[in-house]
PDB file of C-alpha atoms in Angstrom:
ATOM      1  CA  MET Q   1     152.455 -14.380 227.188  1.00 51.00           C
ATOM      2  CA  VAL Q   2     155.862 -16.058 227.164  1.00 49.00           C
ATOM      3  CA  THR Q   3     157.736 -16.366 223.917  1.00 57.00           C
ATOM      4  CA  ASN Q   4     159.712 -19.573 223.554  1.00 72.00           C
ATOM      5  CA  ARG Q   5     162.785 -19.090 221.442  1.00 80.00           C
ATOM      6  CA  LYS Q   6     163.367 -21.540 218.628  1.00 85.00           C
ATOM      7  CA  LYS Q   7     166.705 -23.207 218.086  1.00 87.00           C
ATOM      8  CA  PHE Q   8     168.983 -20.711 216.269  1.00 91.00           C
ATOM      9  CA  GLN Q   9     166.376 -17.929 216.621  1.00 91.00           C
ATOM     10  CA  GLY Q  10     169.148 -15.308 216.814  1.00 89.00           C
ATOM     11  CA  VAL Q  11     170.709 -16.487 213.558  1.00 93.00           C
ATOM     12  CA  LEU Q  12     167.312 -16.681 211.884  1.00 93.00           C
ATOM     13  CA  ASN Q  13     166.589 -13.116 213.017  1.00 91.00           C
ATOM     14  CA  ILE Q  14     169.900 -11.869 211.619  1.00 91.00           C
ATOM     15  CA  LEU Q  15     169.186 -13.534 208.268  1.00 94.00           C
ATOM     16  CA  SER Q  16     165.599 -12.329 208.188  1.00 92.00           C
ATOM     17  CA  PHE Q  17     166.174  -8.733 209.247  1.00 92.00           C
ATOM     18  CA  ASN Q  18     169.401  -8.250 207.263  1.00 93.00           C
ATOM     19  CA  ARG Q  19     168.571 -10.305 204.185  1.00 94.00           C
ATOM     20  CA  HIS Q  20     169.370  -7.360 201.926  1.00 92.00           C
ATOM     21  CA  PHE Q  21     173.047  -7.538 203.008  1.00 93.00           C
ATOM     22  CA  TYR Q  22     173.203 -11.260 202.301  1.00 96.00           C
ATOM     23  CA  ILE Q  23     171.472 -10.981 198.921  1.00 96.00           C
ATOM     24  CA  ILE Q  24     173.740  -8.123 197.838  1.00 96.00           C
ATOM     25  CA  GLY Q  25     176.814  -9.937 199.187  1.00 96.00           C
ATOM     26  CA  LEU Q  26     176.015 -13.104 197.257  1.00 97.00           C
ATOM     27  CA  LEU Q  27     175.287 -11.114 194.081  1.00 98.00           C
ATOM     28  CA  VAL Q  28     178.588  -9.227 194.368  1.00 97.00           C
ATOM     29  CA  LEU Q  29     180.393 -12.540 194.962  1.00 97.00           C
ATOM     30  CA  ALA Q  30     178.788 -14.039 191.848  1.00 97.00           C
ATOM     31  CA  ILE Q  31     179.782 -11.007 189.765  1.00 97.00           C
ATOM     32  CA  ALA Q  32     183.335 -11.042 191.170  1.00 96.00           C
ATOM     33  CA  LEU Q  33     183.717 -14.764 190.425  1.00 97.00           C
ATOM     34  CA  THR Q  34     182.361 -14.280 186.917  1.00 97.00           C
ATOM     35  CA  VAL Q  35     184.875 -11.484 186.250  1.00 97.00           C
ATOM     36  CA  ILE Q  36     187.729 -13.532 187.730  1.00 96.00           C
ATOM     37  CA  LEU Q  37     186.818 -16.525 185.566  1.00 96.00           C
ATOM     38  CA  LEU Q  38     186.399 -14.409 182.414  1.00 97.00           C
ATOM     39  CA  LEU Q  39     189.787 -12.779 182.997  1.00 97.00           C
ATOM     40  CA  LYS Q  40     191.276 -16.240 183.669  1.00 96.00           C
ATOM     41  CA  LEU Q  41     192.958 -15.052 186.841  1.00 96.00           C
ATOM     42  CA  PRO Q  42     194.868 -17.572 188.965  1.00 96.00           C
ATOM     43  CA  THR Q  43     192.878 -20.038 191.074  1.00 95.00           C
ATOM     44  CA  ILE Q  44     194.323 -18.511 194.257  1.00 97.00           C
ATOM     45  CA  ILE Q  45     192.401 -15.276 193.477  1.00 96.00           C
ATOM     46  CA  ILE Q  46     189.167 -17.275 193.282  1.00 96.00           C
ATOM     47  CA  TRP Q  47     189.841 -18.886 196.680  1.00 97.00           C
ATOM     48  CA  ILE Q  48     190.850 -15.602 198.294  1.00 97.00           C
ATOM     49  CA  THR Q  49     187.680 -13.935 196.979  1.00 97.00           C
ATOM     50  CA  ILE Q  50     185.424 -16.778 198.122  1.00 97.00           C
ATOM     51  CA  SER Q  51     187.144 -16.895 201.521  1.00 97.00           C
ATOM     52  CA  ALA Q  52     186.748 -13.153 202.044  1.00 97.00           C
ATOM     53  CA  PHE Q  53     183.037 -13.234 201.198  1.00 96.00           C
ATOM     54  CA  VAL Q  54     182.355 -16.361 203.278  1.00 96.00           C
ATOM     55  CA  TYR Q  55     184.172 -14.766 206.209  1.00 97.00           C
ATOM     56  CA  GLY Q  56     182.158 -11.539 205.835  1.00 96.00           C
ATOM     57  CA  LEU Q  57     178.822 -13.284 205.508  1.00 96.00           C
ATOM     58  CA  VAL Q  58     179.253 -16.153 207.972  1.00 96.00           C
ATOM     59  CA  THR Q  59     181.162 -14.496 210.845  1.00 95.00           C
ATOM     60  CA  PRO Q  60     178.199 -12.323 211.953  1.00 93.00           C
ATOM     61  CA  LEU Q  61     176.021 -15.443 211.976  1.00 95.00           C
ATOM     62  CA  LEU Q  62     178.532 -17.372 214.102  1.00 96.00           C
ATOM     63  CA  VAL Q  63     178.821 -14.479 216.561  1.00 94.00           C
ATOM     64  CA  SER Q  64     175.027 -14.178 216.685  1.00 91.00           C
ATOM     65  CA  ALA Q  65     174.676 -17.909 217.282  1.00 94.00           C
ATOM     66  CA  TYR Q  66     177.068 -17.662 220.196  1.00 93.00           C
ATOM     67  CA  VAL Q  67     175.582 -14.507 221.732  1.00 89.00           C
ATOM     68  CA  TYR Q  68     171.886 -15.044 221.110  1.00 88.00           C
ATOM     69  CA  ASP Q  69     171.561 -18.833 220.900  1.00 90.00           C
ATOM     70  CA  PHE Q  70     174.282 -20.527 222.993  1.00 91.00           C
ATOM     71  CA  SER Q  71     175.415 -18.055 225.656  1.00 89.00           C
ATOM     72  CA  GLY Q  72     172.338 -18.144 227.876  1.00 86.00           C
ATOM     73  CA  TYR Q  73     171.638 -14.514 227.005  1.00 86.00           C
ATOM     74  CA  TYR Q  74     167.856 -15.034 227.072  1.00 87.00           C
ATOM     75  CA  SER Q  75     167.773 -17.399 230.054  1.00 86.00           C
ATOM     76  CA  PHE Q  76     169.178 -14.623 232.286  1.00 85.00           C
ATOM     77  CA  LYS Q  77     171.279 -17.179 234.192  1.00 84.00           C
ATOM     78  CA  TRP Q  78     174.122 -14.655 233.965  1.00 86.00           C
ATOM     79  CA  LEU Q  79     172.017 -12.313 236.119  1.00 87.00           C
ATOM     80  CA  GLN Q  80     171.268 -14.737 238.967  1.00 85.00           C
ATOM     81  CA  PRO Q  81     174.660 -14.388 240.743  1.00 88.00           C
ATOM     82  CA  HIS Q  82     173.906 -10.676 241.164  1.00 87.00           C
ATOM     83  CA  ILE Q  83     170.422 -11.067 242.683  1.00 88.00           C
ATOM     84  CA  ASN Q  84     169.924 -12.743 246.046  1.00 84.00           C
ATOM     85  CA  ASP Q  85     166.154 -13.062 245.782  1.00 86.00           C
ATOM     86  CA  ASN Q  86     164.019 -12.475 242.668  1.00 84.00           C
ATOM     87  CA  ALA Q  87     161.112 -11.425 244.893  1.00 85.00           C
ATOM     88  CA  SER Q  88     163.197  -8.511 246.208  1.00 88.00           C
ATOM     89  CA  VAL Q  89     163.227  -6.965 242.732  1.00 92.00           C
ATOM     90  CA  LYS Q  90     160.128  -4.774 242.753  1.00 93.00           C
ATOM     91  CA  LYS Q  91     160.565  -2.612 239.644  1.00 96.00           C
ATOM     92  CA  ILE Q  92     162.297  -3.474 236.363  1.00 95.00           C
ATOM     93  CA  VAL Q  93     162.778  -1.165 233.404  1.00 96.00           C
ATOM     94  CA  ASN Q  94     163.468  -2.614 229.968  1.00 95.00           C
ATOM     95  CA  ILE Q  95     164.523  -0.200 227.212  1.00 93.00           C
ATOM     96  CA  ASN Q  96     164.504  -1.145 223.533  1.00 90.00           C
ATOM     97  CA  ALA Q  97     164.235   0.251 220.026  1.00 85.00           C
ATOM     98  CA  GLY Q  98     161.064  -1.559 219.130  1.00 79.00           C
ATOM     99  CA  PHE Q  99     162.401  -5.095 218.964  1.00 87.00           C
ATOM    100  CA  ASP Q 100     161.642  -6.519 222.384  1.00 89.00           C
ATOM    101  CA  GLU Q 101     162.507 -10.165 222.920  1.00 88.00           C
ATOM    102  CA  THR Q 102     163.117  -9.863 226.639  1.00 90.00           C
ATOM    103  CA  SER Q 103     160.173  -8.256 228.468  1.00 92.00           C
ATOM    104  CA  PHE Q 104     157.958 -11.349 228.416  1.00 92.00           C
ATOM    105  CA  ILE Q 105     160.916 -13.486 229.541  1.00 91.00           C
ATOM    106  CA  LEU Q 106     161.685 -11.016 232.349  1.00 92.00           C
ATOM    107  CA  GLN Q 107     158.063 -11.237 233.501  1.00 92.00           C
ATOM    108  CA  THR Q 108     158.452 -15.010 233.738  1.00 91.00           C
ATOM    109  CA  LYS Q 109     161.757 -14.739 235.637  1.00 90.00           C
ATOM    110  CA  PHE Q 110     160.447 -12.011 237.957  1.00 92.00           C
ATOM    111  CA  PRO Q 111     156.715 -12.736 238.294  1.00 93.00           C
ATOM    112  CA  THR Q 112     156.207 -10.449 241.301  1.00 93.00           C
ATOM    113  CA  SER Q 113     157.989  -7.474 239.728  1.00 95.00           C
ATOM    114  CA  GLU Q 114     156.461  -4.517 237.949  1.00 95.00           C
ATOM    115  CA  ILE Q 115     158.007  -4.305 234.486  1.00 96.00           C
ATOM    116  CA  LYS Q 116     158.004  -0.971 232.707  1.00 96.00           C
ATOM    117  CA  VAL Q 117     159.020  -1.050 229.042  1.00 96.00           C
ATOM    118  CA  PHE Q 118     160.277   1.964 227.115  1.00 95.00           C
ATOM    119  CA  ASP Q 119     160.680   2.030 223.352  1.00 92.00           C
ATOM    120  CA  PHE Q 120     162.930   4.742 221.909  1.00 90.00           C
ATOM    121  CA  TYR Q 121     162.327   3.865 218.247  1.00 88.00           C
ATOM    122  CA  ASN Q 122     161.882   6.950 216.079  1.00 87.00           C
ATOM    123  CA  LYS Q 123     160.455   6.241 212.633  1.00 85.00           C
ATOM    124  CA  LYS Q 124     162.146   9.312 211.117  1.00 88.00           C
ATOM    125  CA  GLN Q 125     165.602   8.606 212.571  1.00 86.00           C
ATOM    126  CA  HIS Q 126     165.746   4.798 212.603  1.00 83.00           C
ATOM    127  CA  THR Q 127     165.277   3.996 208.943  1.00 83.00           C
ATOM    128  CA  GLU Q 128     167.593   0.978 208.669  1.00 85.00           C
ATOM    129  CA  PRO Q 129     165.588  -1.789 206.918  1.00 87.00           C
ATOM    130  CA  ALA Q 130     166.655  -4.368 209.517  1.00 86.00           C
ATOM    131  CA  ILE Q 131     165.107  -2.339 212.336  1.00 84.00           C
ATOM    132  CA  VAL Q 132     161.896  -1.810 210.363  1.00 85.00           C
ATOM    133  CA  ARG Q 133     161.644  -5.568 209.660  1.00 87.00           C
ATOM    134  CA  ALA Q 134     162.342  -6.410 213.302  1.00 87.00           C
ATOM    135  CA  ARG Q 135     159.588  -4.064 214.475  1.00 84.00           C
ATOM    136  CA  ASN Q 136     157.124  -5.735 212.127  1.00 84.00           C
ATOM    137  CA  VAL Q 137     157.537  -9.125 213.815  1.00 84.00           C
ATOM    138  CA  SER Q 138     158.168  -8.086 217.418  1.00 82.00           C
ATOM    139  CA  LEU Q 139     155.559  -8.619 220.097  1.00 83.00           C
ATOM    140  CA  THR Q 140     154.776  -5.473 222.040  1.00 87.00           C
ATOM    141  CA  TYR Q 141     154.765  -5.791 225.794  1.00 92.00           C
ATOM    142  CA  PRO Q 142     151.574  -4.353 227.353  1.00 93.00           C
ATOM    143  CA  ASN Q 143     151.752  -0.638 228.151  1.00 94.00           C
ATOM    144  CA  THR Q 144     155.067  -0.106 226.378  1.00 94.00           C
ATOM    145  CA  GLN Q 145     155.754   3.622 226.430  1.00 95.00           C
ATOM    146  CA  GLN Q 146     157.363   5.597 223.580  1.00 93.00           C
ATOM    147  CA  ILE Q 147     160.268   7.749 224.739  1.00 93.00           C
ATOM    148  CA  THR Q 148     163.060   9.805 223.263  1.00 90.00           C
ATOM    149  CA  THR Q 149     166.665   8.846 223.803  1.00 83.00           C
ATOM    150  CA  ASN Q 150     167.368  11.934 225.882  1.00 88.00           C
ATOM    151  CA  LYS Q 151     164.592  11.515 228.473  1.00 90.00           C
ATOM    152  CA  ILE Q 152     163.497   8.475 230.418  1.00 91.00           C
ATOM    153  CA  PRO Q 153     160.382   9.410 232.423  1.00 93.00           C
ATOM    154  CA  LEU Q 154     161.466   7.998 235.771  1.00 93.00           C
ATOM    155  CA  LYS Q 155     162.559   9.500 239.038  1.00 93.00           C
ATOM    156  CA  ASP Q 156     166.126   8.876 240.157  1.00 92.00           C
ATOM    157  CA  HIS Q 157     166.601   5.689 242.191  1.00 91.00           C
ATOM    158  CA  SER Q 158     163.056   4.497 241.442  1.00 94.00           C
ATOM    159  CA  THR Q 159     164.041   1.224 239.765  1.00 94.00           C
ATOM    160  CA  ASP Q 160     165.727  -1.956 240.964  1.00 93.00           C
ATOM    161  CA  LEU Q 161     166.934  -3.231 237.570  1.00 92.00           C
ATOM    162  CA  VAL Q 162     167.397  -1.534 234.211  1.00 92.00           C
ATOM    163  CA  PHE Q 163     167.870  -3.553 231.026  1.00 90.00           C
ATOM    164  CA  LEU Q 164     169.187  -2.139 227.801  1.00 87.00           C
ATOM    165  CA  LEU Q 165     170.240  -5.447 226.353  1.00 67.00           C
ATOM    166  CA  SER Q 166     169.595  -5.207 222.664  1.00 57.00           C
ATOM    167  CA  ALA Q 167     167.944  -2.647 220.479  1.00 47.00           C
ATOM    168  CA  ALA Q 168     167.821  -4.815 217.413  1.00 46.00           C
ATOM    169  CA  HIS Q 169     169.718  -7.617 215.817  1.00 43.00           C
TER     170      HIS Q 169
END
């Protein structure tokens, strides 16, 4: 199964998984503007406040759009200059924290390779709501193996490529 990314999928993921930050940020902005208006503070204070909140809320989305949506991150074109022949890559390891957007793409890019996927998500340690939301919508690559962060069950020099690209947005 290959997952085709939608336009602005990275930004949509950031908004979806981290919606609590955006909701709280907008509520705090509304309260701050209400207080500023009630206190009849100068207009410059209103613009500084709005600018600070817009910067804080929009900058992560712009960075995400660049990294996840416009940079070619998921096309793996950045990897091609380092590999002479895709068929020479026999074993690939992909490590994630339960949000895996790359294993199916890797299988498409390296169809003759064995792909081993390790998930180091720990329900007791990784309690951030964004990670929990991401896990709920992520496709699981077949035979993904749960691991701990201090032990990857592989022999030394047994892999051609190792990916630890993104744990979660």
